[in-house]
JSON list of C-alpha atoms in Angstrom, two decimals:
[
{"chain": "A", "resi": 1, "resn": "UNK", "atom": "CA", "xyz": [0.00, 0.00, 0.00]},
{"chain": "A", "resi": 2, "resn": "UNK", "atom": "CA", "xyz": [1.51, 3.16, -1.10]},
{"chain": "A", "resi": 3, "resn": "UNK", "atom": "CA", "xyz": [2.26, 6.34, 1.54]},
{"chain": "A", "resi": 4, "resn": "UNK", "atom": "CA", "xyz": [1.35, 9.89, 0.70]},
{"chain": "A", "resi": 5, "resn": "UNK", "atom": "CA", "xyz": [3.94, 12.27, 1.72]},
{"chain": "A", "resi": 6, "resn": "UNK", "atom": "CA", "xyz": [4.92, 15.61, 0.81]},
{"chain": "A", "resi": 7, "resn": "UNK", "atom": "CA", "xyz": [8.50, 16.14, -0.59]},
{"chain": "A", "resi": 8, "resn": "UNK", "atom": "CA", "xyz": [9.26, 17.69, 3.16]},
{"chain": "A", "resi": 9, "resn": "UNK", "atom": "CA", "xyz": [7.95, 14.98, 5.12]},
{"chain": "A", "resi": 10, "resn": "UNK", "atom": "CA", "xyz": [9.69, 12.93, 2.92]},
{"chain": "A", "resi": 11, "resn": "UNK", "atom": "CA", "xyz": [13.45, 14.74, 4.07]},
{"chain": "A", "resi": 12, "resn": "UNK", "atom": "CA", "xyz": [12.50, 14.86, 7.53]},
{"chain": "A", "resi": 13, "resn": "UNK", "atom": "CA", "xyz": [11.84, 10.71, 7.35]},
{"chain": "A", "resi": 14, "resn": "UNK", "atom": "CA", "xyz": [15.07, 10.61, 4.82]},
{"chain": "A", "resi": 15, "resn": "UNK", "atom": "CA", "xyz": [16.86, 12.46, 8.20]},
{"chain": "A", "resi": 16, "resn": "UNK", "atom": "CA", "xyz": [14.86, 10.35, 11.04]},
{"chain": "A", "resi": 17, "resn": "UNK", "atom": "CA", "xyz": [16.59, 7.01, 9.09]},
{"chain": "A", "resi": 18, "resn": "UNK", "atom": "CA", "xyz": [20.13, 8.50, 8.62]},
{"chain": "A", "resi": 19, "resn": "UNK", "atom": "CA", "xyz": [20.12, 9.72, 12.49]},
{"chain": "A", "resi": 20, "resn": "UNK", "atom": "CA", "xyz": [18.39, 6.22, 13.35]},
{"chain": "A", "resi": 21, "resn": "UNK", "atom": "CA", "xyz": [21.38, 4.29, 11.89]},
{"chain": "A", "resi": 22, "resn": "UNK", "atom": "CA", "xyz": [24.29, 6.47, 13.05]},
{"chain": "A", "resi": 23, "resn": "UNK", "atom": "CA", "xyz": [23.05, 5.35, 15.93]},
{"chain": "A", "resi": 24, "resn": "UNK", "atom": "CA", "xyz": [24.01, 0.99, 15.44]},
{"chain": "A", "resi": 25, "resn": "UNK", "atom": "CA", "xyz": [27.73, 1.82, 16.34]},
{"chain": "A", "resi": 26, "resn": "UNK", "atom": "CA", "xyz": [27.05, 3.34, 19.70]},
{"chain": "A", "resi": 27, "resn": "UNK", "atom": "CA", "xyz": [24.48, 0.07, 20.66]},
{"chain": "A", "resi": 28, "resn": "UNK", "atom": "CA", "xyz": [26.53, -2.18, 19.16]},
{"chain": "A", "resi": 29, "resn": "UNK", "atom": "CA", "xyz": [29.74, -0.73, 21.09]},
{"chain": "A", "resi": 30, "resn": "UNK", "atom": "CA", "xyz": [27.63, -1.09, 24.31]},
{"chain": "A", "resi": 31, "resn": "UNK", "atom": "CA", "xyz": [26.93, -4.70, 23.37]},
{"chain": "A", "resi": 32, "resn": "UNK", "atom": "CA", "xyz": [30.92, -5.65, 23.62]},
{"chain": "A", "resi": 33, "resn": "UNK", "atom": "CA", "xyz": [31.26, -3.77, 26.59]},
{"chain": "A", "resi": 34, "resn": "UNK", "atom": "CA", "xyz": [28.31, -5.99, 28.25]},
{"chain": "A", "resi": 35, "resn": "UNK", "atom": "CA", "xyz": [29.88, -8.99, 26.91]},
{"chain": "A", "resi": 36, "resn": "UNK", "atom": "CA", "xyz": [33.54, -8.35, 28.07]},
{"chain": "A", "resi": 37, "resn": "UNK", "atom": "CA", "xyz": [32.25, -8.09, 31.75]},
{"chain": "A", "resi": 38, "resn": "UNK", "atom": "CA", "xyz": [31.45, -11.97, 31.80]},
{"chain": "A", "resi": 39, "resn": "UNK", "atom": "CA", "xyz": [28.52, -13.92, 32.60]},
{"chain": "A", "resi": 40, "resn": "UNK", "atom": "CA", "xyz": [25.76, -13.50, 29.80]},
{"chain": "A", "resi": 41, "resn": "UNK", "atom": "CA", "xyz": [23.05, -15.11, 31.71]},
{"chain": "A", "resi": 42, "resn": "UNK", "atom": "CA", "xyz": [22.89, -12.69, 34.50]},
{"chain": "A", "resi": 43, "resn": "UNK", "atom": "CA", "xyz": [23.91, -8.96, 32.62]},
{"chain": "A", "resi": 44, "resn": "UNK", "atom": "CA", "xyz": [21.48, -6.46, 33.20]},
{"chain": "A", "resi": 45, "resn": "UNK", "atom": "CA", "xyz": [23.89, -4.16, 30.73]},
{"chain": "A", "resi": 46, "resn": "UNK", "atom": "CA", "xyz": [24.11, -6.43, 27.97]},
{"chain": "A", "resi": 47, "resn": "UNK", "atom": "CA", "xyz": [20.17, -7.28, 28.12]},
{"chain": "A", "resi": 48, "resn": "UNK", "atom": "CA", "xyz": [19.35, -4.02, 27.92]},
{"chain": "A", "resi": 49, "resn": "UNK", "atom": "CA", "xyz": [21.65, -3.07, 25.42]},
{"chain": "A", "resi": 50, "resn": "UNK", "atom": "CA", "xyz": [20.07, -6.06, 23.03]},
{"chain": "A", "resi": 51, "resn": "UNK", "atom": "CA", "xyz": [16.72, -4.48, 23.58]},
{"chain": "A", "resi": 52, "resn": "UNK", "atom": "CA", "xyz": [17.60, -0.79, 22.40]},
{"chain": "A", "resi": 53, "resn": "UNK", "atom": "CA", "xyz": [19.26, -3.38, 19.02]},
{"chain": "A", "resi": 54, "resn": "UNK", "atom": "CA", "xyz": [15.76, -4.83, 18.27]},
{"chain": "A", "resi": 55, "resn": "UNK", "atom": "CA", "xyz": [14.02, -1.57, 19.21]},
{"chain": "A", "resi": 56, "resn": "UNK", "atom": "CA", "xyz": [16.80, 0.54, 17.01]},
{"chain": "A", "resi": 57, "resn": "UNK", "atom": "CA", "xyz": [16.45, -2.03, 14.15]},
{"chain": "A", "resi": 58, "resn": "UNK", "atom": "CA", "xyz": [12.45, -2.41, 14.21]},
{"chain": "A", "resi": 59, "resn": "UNK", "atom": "CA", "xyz": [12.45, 1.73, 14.12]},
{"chain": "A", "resi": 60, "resn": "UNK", "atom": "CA", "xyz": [14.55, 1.47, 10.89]},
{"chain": "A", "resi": 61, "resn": "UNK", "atom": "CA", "xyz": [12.70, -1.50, 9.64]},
{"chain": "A", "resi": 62, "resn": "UNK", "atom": "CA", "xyz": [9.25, 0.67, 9.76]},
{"chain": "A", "resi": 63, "resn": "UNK", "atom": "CA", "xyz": [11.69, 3.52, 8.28]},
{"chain": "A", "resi": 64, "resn": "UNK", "atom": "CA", "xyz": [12.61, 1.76, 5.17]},
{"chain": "A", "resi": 65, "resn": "UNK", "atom": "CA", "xyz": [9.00, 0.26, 4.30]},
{"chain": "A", "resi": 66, "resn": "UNK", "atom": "CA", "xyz": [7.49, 3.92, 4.62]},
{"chain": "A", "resi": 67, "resn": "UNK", "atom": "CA", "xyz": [10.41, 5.01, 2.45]},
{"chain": "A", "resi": 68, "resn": "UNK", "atom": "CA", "xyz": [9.59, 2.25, -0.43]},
{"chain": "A", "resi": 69, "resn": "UNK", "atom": "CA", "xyz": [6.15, 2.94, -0.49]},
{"chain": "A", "resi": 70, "resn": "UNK", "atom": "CA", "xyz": [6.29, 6.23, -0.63]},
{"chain": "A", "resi": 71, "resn": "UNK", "atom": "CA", "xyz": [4.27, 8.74, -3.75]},
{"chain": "A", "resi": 72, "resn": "UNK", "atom": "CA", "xyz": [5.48, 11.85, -2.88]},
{"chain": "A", "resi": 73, "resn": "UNK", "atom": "CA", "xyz": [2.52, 14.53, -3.65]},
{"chain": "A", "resi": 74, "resn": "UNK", "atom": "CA", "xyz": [3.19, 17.27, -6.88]},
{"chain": "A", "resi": 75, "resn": "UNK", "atom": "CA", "xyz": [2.22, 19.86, -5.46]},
{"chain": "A", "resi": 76, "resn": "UNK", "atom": "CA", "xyz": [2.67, 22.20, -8.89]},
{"chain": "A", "resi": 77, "resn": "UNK", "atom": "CA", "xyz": [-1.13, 20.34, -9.19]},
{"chain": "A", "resi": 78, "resn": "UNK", "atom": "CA", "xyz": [-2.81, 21.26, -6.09]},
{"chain": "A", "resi": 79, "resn": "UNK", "atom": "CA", "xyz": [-5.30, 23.88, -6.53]},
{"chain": "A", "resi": 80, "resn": "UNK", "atom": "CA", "xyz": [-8.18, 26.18, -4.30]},
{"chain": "A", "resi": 81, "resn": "UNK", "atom": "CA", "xyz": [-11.03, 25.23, -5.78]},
{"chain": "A", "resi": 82, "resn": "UNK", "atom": "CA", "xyz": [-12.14, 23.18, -3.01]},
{"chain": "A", "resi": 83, "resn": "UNK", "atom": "CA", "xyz": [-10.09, 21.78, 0.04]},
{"chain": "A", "resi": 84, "resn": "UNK", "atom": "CA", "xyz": [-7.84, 19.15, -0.89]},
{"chain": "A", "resi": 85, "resn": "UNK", "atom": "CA", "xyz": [-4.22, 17.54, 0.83]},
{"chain": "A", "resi": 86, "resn": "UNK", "atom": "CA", "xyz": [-2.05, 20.11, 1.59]},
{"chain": "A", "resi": 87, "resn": "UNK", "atom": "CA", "xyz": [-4.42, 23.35, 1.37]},
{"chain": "A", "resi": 88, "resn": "UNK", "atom": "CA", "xyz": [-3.96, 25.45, 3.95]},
{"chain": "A", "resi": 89, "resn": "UNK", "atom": "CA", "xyz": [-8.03, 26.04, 4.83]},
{"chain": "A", "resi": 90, "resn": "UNK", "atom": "CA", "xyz": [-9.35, 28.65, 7.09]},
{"chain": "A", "resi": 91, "resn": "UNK", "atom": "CA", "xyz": [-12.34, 28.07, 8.90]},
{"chain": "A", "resi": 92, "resn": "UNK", "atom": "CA", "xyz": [-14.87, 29.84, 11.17]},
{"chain": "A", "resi": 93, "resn": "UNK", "atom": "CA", "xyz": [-16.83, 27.74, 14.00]},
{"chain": "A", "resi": 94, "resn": "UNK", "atom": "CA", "xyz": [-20.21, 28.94, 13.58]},
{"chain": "A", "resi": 95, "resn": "UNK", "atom": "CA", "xyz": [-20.99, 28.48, 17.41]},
{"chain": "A", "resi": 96, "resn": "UNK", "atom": "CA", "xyz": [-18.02, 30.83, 18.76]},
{"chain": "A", "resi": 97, "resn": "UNK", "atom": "CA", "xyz": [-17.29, 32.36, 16.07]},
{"chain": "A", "resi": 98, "resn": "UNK", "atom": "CA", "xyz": [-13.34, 31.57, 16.23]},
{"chain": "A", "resi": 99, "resn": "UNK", "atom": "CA", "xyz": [-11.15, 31.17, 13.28]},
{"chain": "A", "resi": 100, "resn": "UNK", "atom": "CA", "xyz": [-8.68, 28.60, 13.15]},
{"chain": "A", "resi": 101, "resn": "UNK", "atom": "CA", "xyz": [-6.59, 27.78, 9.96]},
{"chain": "A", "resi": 102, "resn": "UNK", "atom": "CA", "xyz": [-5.08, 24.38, 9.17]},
{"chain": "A", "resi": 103, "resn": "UNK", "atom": "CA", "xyz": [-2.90, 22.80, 6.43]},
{"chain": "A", "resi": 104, "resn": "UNK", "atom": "CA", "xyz": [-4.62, 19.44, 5.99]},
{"chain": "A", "resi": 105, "resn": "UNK", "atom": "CA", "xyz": [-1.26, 16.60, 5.54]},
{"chain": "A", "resi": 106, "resn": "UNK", "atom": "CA", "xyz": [-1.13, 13.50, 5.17]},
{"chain": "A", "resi": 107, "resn": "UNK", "atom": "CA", "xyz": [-1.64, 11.50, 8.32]},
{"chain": "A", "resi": 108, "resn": "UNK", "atom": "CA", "xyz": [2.24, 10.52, 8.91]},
{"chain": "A", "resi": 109, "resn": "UNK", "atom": "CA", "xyz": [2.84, 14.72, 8.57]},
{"chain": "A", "resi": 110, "resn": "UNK", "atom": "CA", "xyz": [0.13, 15.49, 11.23]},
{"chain": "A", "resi": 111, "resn": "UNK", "atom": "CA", "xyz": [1.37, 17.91, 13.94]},
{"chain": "A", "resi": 112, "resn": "UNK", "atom": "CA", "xyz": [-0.90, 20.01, 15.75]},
{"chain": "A", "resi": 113, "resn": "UNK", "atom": "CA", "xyz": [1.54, 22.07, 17.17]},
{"chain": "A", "resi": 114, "resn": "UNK", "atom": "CA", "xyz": [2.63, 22.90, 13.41]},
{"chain": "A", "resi": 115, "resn": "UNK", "atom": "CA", "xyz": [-1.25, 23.32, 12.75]},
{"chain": "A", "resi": 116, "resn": "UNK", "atom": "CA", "xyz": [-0.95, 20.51, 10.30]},
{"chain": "A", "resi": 117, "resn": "UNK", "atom": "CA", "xyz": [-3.84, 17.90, 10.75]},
{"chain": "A", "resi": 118, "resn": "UNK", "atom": "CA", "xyz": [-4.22, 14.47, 9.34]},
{"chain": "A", "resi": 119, "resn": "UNK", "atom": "CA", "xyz": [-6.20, 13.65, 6.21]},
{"chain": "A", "resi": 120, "resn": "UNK", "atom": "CA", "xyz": [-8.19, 10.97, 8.14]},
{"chain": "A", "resi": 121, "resn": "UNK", "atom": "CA", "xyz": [-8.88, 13.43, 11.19]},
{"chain": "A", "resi": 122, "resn": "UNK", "atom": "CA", "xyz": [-12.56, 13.74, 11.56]},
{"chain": "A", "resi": 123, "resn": "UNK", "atom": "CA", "xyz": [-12.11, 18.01, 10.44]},
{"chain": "A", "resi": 124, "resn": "UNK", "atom": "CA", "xyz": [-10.17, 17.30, 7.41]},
{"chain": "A", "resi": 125, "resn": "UNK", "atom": "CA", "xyz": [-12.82, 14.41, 6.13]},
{"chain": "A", "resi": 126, "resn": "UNK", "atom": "CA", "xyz": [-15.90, 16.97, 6.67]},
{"chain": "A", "resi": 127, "resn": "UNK", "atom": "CA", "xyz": [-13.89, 19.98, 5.22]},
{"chain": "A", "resi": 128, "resn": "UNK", "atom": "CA", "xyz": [-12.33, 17.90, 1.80]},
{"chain": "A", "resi": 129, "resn": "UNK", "atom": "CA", "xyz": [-14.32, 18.61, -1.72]},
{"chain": "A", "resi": 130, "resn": "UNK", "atom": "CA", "xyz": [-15.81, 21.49, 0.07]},
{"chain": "A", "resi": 131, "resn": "UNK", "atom": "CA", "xyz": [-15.43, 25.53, -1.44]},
{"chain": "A", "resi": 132, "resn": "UNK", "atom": "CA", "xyz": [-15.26, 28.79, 0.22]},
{"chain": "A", "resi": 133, "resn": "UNK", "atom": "CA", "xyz": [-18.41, 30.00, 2.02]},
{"chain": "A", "resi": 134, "resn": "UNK", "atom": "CA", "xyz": [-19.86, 26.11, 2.47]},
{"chain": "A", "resi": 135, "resn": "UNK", "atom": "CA", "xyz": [-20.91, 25.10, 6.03]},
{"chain": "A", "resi": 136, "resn": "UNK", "atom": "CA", "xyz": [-19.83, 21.79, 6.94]},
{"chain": "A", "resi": 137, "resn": "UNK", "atom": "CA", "xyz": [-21.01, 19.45, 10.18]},
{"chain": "A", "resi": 138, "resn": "UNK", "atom": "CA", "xyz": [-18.22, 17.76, 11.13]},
{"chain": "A", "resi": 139, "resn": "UNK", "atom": "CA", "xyz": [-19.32, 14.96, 13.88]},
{"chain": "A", "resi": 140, "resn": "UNK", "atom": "CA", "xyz": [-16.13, 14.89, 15.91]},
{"chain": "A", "resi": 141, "resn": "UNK", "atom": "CA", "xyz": [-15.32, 13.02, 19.29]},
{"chain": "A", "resi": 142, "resn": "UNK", "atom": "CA", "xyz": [-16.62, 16.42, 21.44]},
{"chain": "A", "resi": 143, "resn": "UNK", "atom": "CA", "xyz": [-19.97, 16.24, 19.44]},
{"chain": "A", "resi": 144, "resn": "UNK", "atom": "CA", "xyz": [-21.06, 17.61, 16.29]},
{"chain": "A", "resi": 145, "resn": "UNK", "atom": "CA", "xyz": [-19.58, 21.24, 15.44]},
{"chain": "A", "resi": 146, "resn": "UNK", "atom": "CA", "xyz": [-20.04, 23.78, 12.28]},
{"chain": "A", "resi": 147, "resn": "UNK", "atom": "CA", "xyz": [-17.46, 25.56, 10.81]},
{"chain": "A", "resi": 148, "resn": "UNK", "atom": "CA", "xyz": [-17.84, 27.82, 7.77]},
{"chain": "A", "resi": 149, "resn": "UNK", "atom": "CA", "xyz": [-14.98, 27.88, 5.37]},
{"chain": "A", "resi": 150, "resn": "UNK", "atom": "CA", "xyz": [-13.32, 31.17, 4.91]},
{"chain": "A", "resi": 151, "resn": "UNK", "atom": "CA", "xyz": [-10.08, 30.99, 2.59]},
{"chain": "A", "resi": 152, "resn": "UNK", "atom": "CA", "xyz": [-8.12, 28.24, 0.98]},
{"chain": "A", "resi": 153, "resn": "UNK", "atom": "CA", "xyz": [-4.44, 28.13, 0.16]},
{"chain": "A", "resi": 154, "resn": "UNK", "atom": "CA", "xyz": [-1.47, 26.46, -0.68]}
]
């Protein structure tokens, strides 16, 4: 199954992998130093050190199959017709009248601290195919809200 990512979240996992294996020496360093102090069967060091391995390795392992499936997203086609990936859509809650605007990612590139919410997110789902000026119910986990669309980017 393929993975949507933008060219950036594509670098940043590109990064996360190269950072991920610089770190094998350093583990597998701490491995002989374990060993060298003797009995196997009762090292706290070296059993510990053999978990970060299979953690490190299954963190790279995840890595790498992201990486191969990966389509990263043209974004020369993206338009603001309606909301689509990667618009950046401001909306207005209808009950409170506050404005929030989000750039809708894919769901590996979600950071709500980076106002960047996933595609699957129960917001992004009611806002996609949807223009400027449309009111859209979105049933979330707090209840059922309305927000009014006010400007879409790129």
């Amino acid at each position: 199954m393929a993975t949507y990512l933008t060219q950036e979240g594509f670098d940043k996992k590109m990064a996360e992998l190269a950072e991920l294996e610089a770190q094998r020496p350093m583990i597998k360093n701490a491995i002989a130093e374990a060993r060298d102090k003797g009995d196997l069967s009762e090292n706290a060091e070296y059993d510990a050190a053999k978990e970060a391995q299979g953690m490190l390795e299954m963190k790279i392992a995840k890595i790498k199959e992201l990486i191969a499936t990966a389509r990263i997203i043209d974004e020369s086609k993206l338009t603001t017709d309606e909301v689509a990936l990667l618009n950046k859509v401001t909306i207005r809650n209808t009950a409170n009248n506050m404005t929030m605007t989000y750039t809708i990612v894919t769901d590996n590139e979600a950071n709500l601290r980076e106002m960047k919410i996933g595609s699957s997110t129960p917001i992004a789902k009611g806002l996609m195919g949807h223009k400027v000026g449309d009111k859209v119910k979105v049933q979330a986990p707090a209840g059922s809200m309305e927000f009014e669309i006010i400007k879409i980017e790129i």
